[in-house]
XYZ file of C-alpha atoms in Angstrom:
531
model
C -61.778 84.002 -63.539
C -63.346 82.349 -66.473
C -63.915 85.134 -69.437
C -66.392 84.916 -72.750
C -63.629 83.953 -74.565
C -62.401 80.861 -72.691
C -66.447 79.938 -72.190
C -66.280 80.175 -76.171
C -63.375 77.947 -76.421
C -64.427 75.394 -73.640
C -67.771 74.968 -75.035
C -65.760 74.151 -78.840
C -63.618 71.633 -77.720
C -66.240 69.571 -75.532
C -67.793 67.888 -78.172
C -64.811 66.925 -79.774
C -63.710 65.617 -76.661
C -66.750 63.870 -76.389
C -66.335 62.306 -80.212
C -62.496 61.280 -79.220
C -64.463 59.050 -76.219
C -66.529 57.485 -78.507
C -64.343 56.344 -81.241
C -61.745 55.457 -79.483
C -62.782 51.518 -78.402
C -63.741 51.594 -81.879
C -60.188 51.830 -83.050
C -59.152 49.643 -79.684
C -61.289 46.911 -81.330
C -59.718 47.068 -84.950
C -56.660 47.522 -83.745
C -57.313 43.991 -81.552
C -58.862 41.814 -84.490
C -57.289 38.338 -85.115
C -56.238 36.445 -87.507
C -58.426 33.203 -87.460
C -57.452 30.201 -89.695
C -58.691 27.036 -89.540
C -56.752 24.669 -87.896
C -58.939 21.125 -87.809
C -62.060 20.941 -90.082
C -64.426 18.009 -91.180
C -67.237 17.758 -93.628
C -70.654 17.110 -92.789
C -73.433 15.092 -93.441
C -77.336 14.334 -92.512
C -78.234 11.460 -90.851
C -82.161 11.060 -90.360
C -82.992 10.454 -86.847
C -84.018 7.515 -85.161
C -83.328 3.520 -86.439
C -82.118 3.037 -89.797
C -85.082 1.399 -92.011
C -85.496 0.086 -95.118
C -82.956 -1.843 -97.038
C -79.530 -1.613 -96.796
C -78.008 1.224 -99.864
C -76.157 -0.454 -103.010
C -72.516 0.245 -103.560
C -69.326 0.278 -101.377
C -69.966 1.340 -98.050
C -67.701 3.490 -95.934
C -65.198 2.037 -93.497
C -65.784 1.719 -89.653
C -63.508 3.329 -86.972
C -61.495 0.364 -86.761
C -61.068 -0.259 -90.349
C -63.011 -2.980 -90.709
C -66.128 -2.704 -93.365
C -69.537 -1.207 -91.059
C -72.106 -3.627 -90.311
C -69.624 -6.524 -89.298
C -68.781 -9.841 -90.892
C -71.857 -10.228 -93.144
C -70.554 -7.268 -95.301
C -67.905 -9.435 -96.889
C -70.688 -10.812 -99.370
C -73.111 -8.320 -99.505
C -73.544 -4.401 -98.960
C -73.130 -3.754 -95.373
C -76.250 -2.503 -93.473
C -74.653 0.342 -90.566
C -74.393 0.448 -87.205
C -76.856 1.751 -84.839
C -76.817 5.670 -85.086
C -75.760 7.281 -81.551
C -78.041 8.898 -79.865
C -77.367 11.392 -76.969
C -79.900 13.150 -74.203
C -78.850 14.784 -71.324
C -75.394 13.612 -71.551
C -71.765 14.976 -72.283
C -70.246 14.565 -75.531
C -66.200 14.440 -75.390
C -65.024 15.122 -79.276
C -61.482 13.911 -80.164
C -59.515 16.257 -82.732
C -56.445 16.324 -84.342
C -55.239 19.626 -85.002
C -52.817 20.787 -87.712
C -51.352 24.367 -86.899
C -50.787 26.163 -83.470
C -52.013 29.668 -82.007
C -52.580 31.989 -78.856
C -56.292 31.659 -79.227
C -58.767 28.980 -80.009
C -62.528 29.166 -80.897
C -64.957 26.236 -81.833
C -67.419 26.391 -84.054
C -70.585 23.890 -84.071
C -73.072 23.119 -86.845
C -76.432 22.545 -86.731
C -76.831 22.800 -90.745
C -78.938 19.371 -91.289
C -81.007 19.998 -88.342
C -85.011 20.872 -88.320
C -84.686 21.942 -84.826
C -82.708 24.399 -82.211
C -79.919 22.333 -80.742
C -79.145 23.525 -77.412
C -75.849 23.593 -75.642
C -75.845 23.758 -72.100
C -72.057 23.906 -71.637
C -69.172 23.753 -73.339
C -64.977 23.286 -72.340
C -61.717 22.272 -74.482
C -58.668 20.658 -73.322
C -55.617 18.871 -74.355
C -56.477 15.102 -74.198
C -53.873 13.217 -72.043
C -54.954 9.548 -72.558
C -58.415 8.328 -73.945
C -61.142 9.968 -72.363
C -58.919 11.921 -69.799
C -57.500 15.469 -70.427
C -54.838 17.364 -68.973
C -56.213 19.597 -65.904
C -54.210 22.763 -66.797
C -55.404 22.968 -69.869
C -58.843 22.560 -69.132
C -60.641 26.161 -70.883
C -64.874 26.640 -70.728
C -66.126 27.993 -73.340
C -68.853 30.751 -73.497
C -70.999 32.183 -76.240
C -71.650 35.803 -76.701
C -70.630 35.763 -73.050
C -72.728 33.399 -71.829
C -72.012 29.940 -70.516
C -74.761 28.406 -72.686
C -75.829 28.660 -76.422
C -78.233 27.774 -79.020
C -77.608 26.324 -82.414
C -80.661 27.357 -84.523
C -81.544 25.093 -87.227
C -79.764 25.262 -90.521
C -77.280 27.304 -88.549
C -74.165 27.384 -87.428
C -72.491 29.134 -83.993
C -69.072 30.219 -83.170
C -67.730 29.915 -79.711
C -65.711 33.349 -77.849
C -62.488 32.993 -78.199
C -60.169 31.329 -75.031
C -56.793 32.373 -74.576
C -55.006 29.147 -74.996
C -51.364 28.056 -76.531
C -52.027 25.191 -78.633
C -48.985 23.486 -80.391
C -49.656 22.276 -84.021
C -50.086 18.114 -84.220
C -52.007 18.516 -81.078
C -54.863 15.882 -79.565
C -57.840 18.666 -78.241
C -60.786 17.298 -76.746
C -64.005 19.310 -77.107
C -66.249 18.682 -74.785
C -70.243 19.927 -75.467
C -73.307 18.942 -72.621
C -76.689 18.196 -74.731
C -79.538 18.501 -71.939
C -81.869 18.006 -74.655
C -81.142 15.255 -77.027
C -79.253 14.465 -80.553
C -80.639 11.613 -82.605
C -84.149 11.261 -80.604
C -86.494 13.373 -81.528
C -87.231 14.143 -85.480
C -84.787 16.645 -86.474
C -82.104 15.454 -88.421
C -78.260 14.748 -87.303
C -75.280 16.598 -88.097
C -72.729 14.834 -88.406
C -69.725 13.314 -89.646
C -69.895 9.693 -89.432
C -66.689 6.969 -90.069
C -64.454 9.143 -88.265
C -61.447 7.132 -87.843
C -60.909 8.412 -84.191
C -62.408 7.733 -80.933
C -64.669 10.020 -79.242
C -66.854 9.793 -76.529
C -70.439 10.041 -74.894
C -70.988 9.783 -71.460
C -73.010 8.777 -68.654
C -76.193 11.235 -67.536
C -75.151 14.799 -67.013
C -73.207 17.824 -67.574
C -69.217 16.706 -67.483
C -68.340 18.858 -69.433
C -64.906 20.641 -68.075
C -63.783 17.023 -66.101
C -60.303 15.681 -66.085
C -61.808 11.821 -66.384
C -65.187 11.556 -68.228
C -67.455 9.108 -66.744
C -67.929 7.094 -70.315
C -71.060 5.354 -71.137
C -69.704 4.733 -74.670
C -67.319 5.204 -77.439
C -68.324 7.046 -80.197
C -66.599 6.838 -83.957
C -68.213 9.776 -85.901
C -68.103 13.883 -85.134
C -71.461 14.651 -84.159
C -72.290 18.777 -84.647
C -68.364 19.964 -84.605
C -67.732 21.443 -87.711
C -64.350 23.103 -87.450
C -61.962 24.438 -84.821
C -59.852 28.085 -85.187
C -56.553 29.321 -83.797
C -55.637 32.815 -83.958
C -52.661 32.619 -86.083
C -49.943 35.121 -87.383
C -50.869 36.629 -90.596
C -48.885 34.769 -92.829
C -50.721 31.355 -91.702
C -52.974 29.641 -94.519
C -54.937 26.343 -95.185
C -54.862 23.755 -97.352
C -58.276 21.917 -97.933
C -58.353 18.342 -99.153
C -61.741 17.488 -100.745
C -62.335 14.123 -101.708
C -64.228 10.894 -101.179
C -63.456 8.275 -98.693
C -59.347 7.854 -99.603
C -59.307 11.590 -98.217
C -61.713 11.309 -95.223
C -59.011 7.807 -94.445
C -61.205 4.580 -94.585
C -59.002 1.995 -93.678
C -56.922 3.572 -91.936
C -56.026 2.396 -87.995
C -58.331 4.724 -86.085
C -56.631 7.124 -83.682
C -53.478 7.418 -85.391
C -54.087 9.610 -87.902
C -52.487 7.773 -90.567
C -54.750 9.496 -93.739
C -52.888 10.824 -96.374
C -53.724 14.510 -95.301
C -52.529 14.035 -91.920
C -48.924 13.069 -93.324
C -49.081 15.835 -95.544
C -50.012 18.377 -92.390
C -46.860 16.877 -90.506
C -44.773 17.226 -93.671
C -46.277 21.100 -93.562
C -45.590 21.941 -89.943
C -41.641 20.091 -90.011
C -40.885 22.459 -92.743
C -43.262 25.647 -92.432
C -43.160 26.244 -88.559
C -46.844 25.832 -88.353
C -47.871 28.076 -90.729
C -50.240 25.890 -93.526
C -53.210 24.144 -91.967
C -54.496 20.945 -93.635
C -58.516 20.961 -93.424
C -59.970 17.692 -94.526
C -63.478 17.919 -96.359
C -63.574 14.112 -96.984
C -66.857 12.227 -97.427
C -66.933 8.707 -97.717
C -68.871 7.586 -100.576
C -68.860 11.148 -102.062
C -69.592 11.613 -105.981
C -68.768 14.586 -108.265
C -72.216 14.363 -109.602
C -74.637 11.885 -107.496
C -75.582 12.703 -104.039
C -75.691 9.793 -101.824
C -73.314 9.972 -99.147
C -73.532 13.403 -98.471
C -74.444 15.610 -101.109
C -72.513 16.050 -104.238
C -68.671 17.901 -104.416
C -70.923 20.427 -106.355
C -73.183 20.729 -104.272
C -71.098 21.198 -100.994
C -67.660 22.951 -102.751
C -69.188 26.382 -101.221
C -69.693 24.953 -97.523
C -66.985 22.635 -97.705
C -64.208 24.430 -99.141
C -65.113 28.219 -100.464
C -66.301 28.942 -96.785
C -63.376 27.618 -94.363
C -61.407 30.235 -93.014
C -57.502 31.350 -94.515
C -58.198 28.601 -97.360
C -55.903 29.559 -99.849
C -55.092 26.073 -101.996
C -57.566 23.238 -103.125
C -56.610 19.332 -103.355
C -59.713 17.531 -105.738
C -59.576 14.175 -105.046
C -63.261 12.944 -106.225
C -64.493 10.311 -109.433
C -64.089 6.771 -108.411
C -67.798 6.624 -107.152
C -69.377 8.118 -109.773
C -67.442 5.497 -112.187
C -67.987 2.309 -109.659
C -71.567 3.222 -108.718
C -72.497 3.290 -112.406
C -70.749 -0.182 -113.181
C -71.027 -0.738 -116.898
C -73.930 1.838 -117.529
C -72.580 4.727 -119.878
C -73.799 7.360 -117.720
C -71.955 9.532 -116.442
C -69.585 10.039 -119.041
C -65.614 10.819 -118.711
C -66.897 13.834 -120.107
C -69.288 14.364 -117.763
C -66.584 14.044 -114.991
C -64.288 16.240 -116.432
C -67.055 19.060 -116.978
C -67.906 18.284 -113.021
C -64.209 18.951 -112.204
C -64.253 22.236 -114.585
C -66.862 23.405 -112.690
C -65.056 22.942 -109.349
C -61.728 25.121 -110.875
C -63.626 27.938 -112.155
C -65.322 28.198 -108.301
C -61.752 27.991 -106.648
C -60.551 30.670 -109.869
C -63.140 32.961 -109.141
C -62.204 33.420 -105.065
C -58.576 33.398 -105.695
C -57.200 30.107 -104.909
C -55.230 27.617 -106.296
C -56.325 24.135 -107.058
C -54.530 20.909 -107.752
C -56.269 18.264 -109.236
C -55.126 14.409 -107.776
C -55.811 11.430 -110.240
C -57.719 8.307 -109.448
C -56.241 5.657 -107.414
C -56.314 2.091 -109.044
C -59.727 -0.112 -108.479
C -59.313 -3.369 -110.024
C -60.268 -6.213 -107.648
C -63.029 -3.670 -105.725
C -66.675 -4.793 -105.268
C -67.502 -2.078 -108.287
C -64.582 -2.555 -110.674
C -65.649 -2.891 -114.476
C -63.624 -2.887 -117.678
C -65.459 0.230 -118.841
C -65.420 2.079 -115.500
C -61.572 1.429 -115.606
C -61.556 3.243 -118.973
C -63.436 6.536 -117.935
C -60.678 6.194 -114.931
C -58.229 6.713 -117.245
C -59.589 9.362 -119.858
C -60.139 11.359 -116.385
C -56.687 10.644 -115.612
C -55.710 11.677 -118.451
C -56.955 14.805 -118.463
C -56.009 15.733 -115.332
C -52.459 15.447 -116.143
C -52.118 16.901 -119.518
C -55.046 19.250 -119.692
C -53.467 21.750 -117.626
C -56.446 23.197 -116.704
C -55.778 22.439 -112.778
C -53.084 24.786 -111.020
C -51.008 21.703 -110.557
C -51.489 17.775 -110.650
C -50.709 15.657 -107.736
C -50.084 12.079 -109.108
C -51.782 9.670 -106.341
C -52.251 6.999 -109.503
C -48.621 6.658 -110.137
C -47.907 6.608 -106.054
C -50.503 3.519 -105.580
C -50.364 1.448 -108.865
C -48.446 -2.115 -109.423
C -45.612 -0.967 -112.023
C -46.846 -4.555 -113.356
C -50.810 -4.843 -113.855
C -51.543 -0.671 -113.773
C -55.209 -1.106 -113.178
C -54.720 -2.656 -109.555
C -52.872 -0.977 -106.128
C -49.438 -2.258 -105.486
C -49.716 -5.078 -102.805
C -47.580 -2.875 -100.322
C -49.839 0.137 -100.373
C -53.113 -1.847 -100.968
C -55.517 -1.997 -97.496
C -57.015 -5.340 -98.660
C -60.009 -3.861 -100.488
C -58.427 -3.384 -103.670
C -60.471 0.413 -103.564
C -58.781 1.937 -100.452
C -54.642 1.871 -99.105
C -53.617 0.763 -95.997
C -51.339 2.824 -93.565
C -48.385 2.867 -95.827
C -49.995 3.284 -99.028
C -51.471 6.784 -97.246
C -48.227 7.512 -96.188
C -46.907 7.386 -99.757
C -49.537 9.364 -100.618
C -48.663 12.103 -98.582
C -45.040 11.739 -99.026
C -45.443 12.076 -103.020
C -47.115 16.392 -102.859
C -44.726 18.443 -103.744
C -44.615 20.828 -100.824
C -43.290 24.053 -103.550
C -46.978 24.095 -104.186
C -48.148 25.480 -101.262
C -45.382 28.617 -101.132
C -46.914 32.611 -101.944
C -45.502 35.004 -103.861
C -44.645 37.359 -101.566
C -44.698 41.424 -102.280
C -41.226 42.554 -103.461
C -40.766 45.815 -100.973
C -40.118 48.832 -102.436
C -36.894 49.835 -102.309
C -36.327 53.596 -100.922
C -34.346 56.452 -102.678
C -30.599 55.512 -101.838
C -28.410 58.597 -103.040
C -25.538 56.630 -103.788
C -27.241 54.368 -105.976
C -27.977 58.015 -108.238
C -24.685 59.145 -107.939
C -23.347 55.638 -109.498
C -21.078 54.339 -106.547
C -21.334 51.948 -103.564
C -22.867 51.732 -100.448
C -21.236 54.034 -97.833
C -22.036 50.859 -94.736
C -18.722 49.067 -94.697
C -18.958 45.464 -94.059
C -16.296 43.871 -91.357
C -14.262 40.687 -93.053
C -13.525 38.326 -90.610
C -11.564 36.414 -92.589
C -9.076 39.620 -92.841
C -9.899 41.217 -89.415
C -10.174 44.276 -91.130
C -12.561 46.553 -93.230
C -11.753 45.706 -97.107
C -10.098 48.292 -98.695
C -12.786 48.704 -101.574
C -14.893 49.960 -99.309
C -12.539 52.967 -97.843
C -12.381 56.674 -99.454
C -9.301 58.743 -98.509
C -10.152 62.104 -97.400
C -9.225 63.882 -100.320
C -11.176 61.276 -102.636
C -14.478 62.016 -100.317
C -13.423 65.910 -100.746
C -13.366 65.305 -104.912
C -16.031 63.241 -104.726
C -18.256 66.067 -103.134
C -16.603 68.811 -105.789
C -17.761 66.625 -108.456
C -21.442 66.548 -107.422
C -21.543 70.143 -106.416
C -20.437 70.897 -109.911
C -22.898 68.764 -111.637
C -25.841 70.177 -109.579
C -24.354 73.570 -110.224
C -24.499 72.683 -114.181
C -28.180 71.471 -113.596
C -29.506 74.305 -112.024
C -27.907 76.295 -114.941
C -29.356 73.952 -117.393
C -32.467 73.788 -115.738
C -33.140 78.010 -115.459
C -32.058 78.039 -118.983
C -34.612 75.405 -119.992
C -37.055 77.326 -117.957
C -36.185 80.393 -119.890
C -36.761 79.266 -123.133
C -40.000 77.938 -122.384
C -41.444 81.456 -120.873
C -39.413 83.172 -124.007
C -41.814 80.393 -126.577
C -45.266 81.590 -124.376
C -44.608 85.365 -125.226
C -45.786 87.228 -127.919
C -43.186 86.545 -131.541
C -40.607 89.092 -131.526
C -41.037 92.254 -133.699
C -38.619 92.451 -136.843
C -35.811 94.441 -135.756
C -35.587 98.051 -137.558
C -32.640 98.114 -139.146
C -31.902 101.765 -140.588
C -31.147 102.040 -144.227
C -27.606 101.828 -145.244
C -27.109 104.582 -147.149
C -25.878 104.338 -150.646
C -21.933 104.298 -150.857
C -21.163 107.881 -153.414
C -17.923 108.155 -155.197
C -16.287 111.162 -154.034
């Protein structure tokens, strides 16, 4: 029979029961929150849509996929006018990455930062490529968005795919696959993209293929077009490495689709040694200036997107100048000075979210289309000051790696591509070869050691350690039993003298709070009388 008293006590403990429902998935979901690092990133540019018009841009142009200058055979005596943009409407886009680290979960996440204009995606799937446009089947993973099988990239935006269950190895090939039913390119918003790629994607014929072992290919396509960076969930200790830079970073040059650029080396260098623990995310822009924008927008302008934003970034490679000297040819403007206050700015950025930053010096340029006497000497008062400033975290000394020991102010014929401005295959691999990898290691947090009693009472370790070589405990580890029996007579005698010490100091100090003692009353002595 239920009495007032266990009504009372029913009625206290529902809510509380009710309050333990509620939080509980709350705790669930902290206690289920990943660890997301970056583990393939690129940086992005706007490309106006439609035809190119107008007149081709002054200065050195990036390379093509293949190496070879953009705009074909007549750019060997002029500036090169580029290819046709892509376009793509209501077909399947099959996106070729390289990633750098491994994990238990991957996410994508797309960009639609340039655009004037919603970009939607009607599906989306990832999968280990196999061989060219074909993927492995059973490792073929659809992606959703907030649950859904479809998603919308607002303009200026950006949207991050749900996370897939899926054990990706670091150095791995992924193919991300995105259907456009609309269209990229056509209408009048703007392009996001990253264009001279150095790797092979695809586009395909009409239709959603998104998910297919074989994509039905309707062509090849050499640029990133709305991928901005792809996550693993890694273990806690994982970290990235961002390389920010101008074309020698982003690889021109190099042979497309073997991802010979200087950070890939690095990022194998990395995972041999770390087990897949430091990511190498390359913000590389060919064409990029410290100051100017023109290919892309300035490294001022972009550090925050590019580098302060990427996820588990926790050390900076600045590898930017040589356009803002070979654009200006022999006009004073900018200034070494003017470099060096650029690069000041980028260190105090990196300073100010906690990371470290190296600063890399200028490759040689002699022989290039924009080489001048007094653009070499701003090259090397930038140099300069890279190395002996010591206002980076750490110099990385790319000048040194690609120079002719002979004539200083050109590359070294084995590392030079041809261009006199960019290396070739081996001159990236020396690049990557030359980083000290000791820059890249954390402090970690000394642990605190607990209270070991032994180490008060001023002997060893009681745990005895076996020696194998002697088959036997060592004998400066063993206590007889009448040297344990002292040992315990000692220290029960010094805590006994404590405590004594102790209650006396504790008696003096209650003595000191009282009120001062009275004079004693001595009685008079009386006066000694001679009998």
């Amino acid at each position: 029979m239920l009495t007032a008293h266990s009504a009372r006590r029913a009625l206290l403990f529902v809510p509380m029961a009710v309050a333990l429902v509620a939080i509980g998935p709350v705790f669930a979901a902290k206690k289920s929150q990943d660890y997301w690092v970056g583990t393939w990133a690129t940086a992005l540019v706007i490309r106006p849509a439609g035809p190119p018009s107008g007149p081709p841009a002054a200065g050195p142009q990036p390379a093509g996929p293949n190496g070879a200058p953009q705009g074909g055979p007549a750019a060997a005596n002029g500036p090169p006018r580029p290819p046709p943009p892509a376009t793509v409407q209501n077909q399947t886009l099959r996106e070729i990455v390289h990633t750098t680290i491994g994990g238990d979960k991957v996410r994508v996440v797309l960009s639609n930062v340039f655009g004037t204009a919603p970009l939607e995606i009607g599906s989306a799937a990832i999968a280990l490529q196999s061989n060219g446009p074909s993927v492995d089947p059973a490792s073929i993973k659809k992606l959703t968005f907030n649950g859904q099988p479809k998603g919308v990239v607002l303009a200026g935006a950006t949207l991050v795919s749900d996370p897939v269950d899926m054990k990706l190895e670091p150095l791995t090939s992924l193919a991300v696959d995105l259907y456009i039913p609309g269209d990229i390119g056509v209408g009048a918003s703007p392009v996001t993209t990253h264009n001279g790629a150095s790797q092979t994607s695809y586009i395909s014929t009409s239709g959603d293929h998104a998910g297919e072992v074989s994509l039905p290919v309707d062509k090849p396509l050499g640029a990133w077009l709305a991928l901005a960076r792809v996550e693993v969930a890694a273990p806690e200790g994982a970290r990235a490495i961002v390389t920010f830079g101008d074309s020698i970073t982003d690889g021109a040059r190099s042979t497309a689709d073997a991802n010979a650029r200087w950070p890939d080396e690095l990022a194998r260098r990395l995972a041999a040694q770390k087990k897949g623990e430091v990511a190498v995310l390359n913000a590389g822009i060919s064409g990029n200036r410290v100051l100017g924008d023109g290919a892309g927008y300035s490294a001022l302008a972009r550090f925050d997107k590019d580098v302060l934003m990427q996820t588990g970034v926790t050390h900076v490679i600045v590898l930017e100048g040589i356009n803002d000297i070979g654009v200006a040819r022999a006009n004073a403007s900018p200034t070494a000075d003017d470099l060096i206050a650029g690069h000041r700015q980028l260190i105090a950025r990196a300073h100010a979210r906690g990371l470290k930053i190296y600063g890399a010096t200028l490759t040689p340029f002699e022989g290039a289309a924009y080489y001048t006497p007094e653009g070499e000497a701003k090259r090397e008062a930038l140099n300069n000051w890279i190395r002996t400033s010591g206002e980076y975290d750490g110099v990385i000394d790319f000048d040194k790696v690609a120079r002719d020991p002979a004539a200083p102010t050109k590359f070294a014929t084995a590392v030079d591509s041809g261009d006199h401005l960019h290396p070739g295959d081996a001159g990236y691999k020396a690049m990557g070869d030359a980083i000290d990898l000791a820059l890249f290691k954390l402090r970690k947090k000394r642990k605190r050691r607990r209270c070991e009693p032994w180490r008060r009472w001023g002997r060893r370790s009681p745990r005895r350690t076996f020696s194998r070589s002697r088959r036997r405990w060592p004998r400066t580890r063993r206590r007889s039993r009448m040297q344990r029996a002292r040992a315990r007579a000692t220290r029960a005698a010094a805590s006994r003298q404590s405590s004594r010490a102790r209650r006396s100091r504790i008696s003096r100090c209650r003595s000191s709070l009282r009120s001062p003692r009275p004079r004693s009353r001595r009685k008079a002595r009386r006066p000694r009388t001679a009998v």
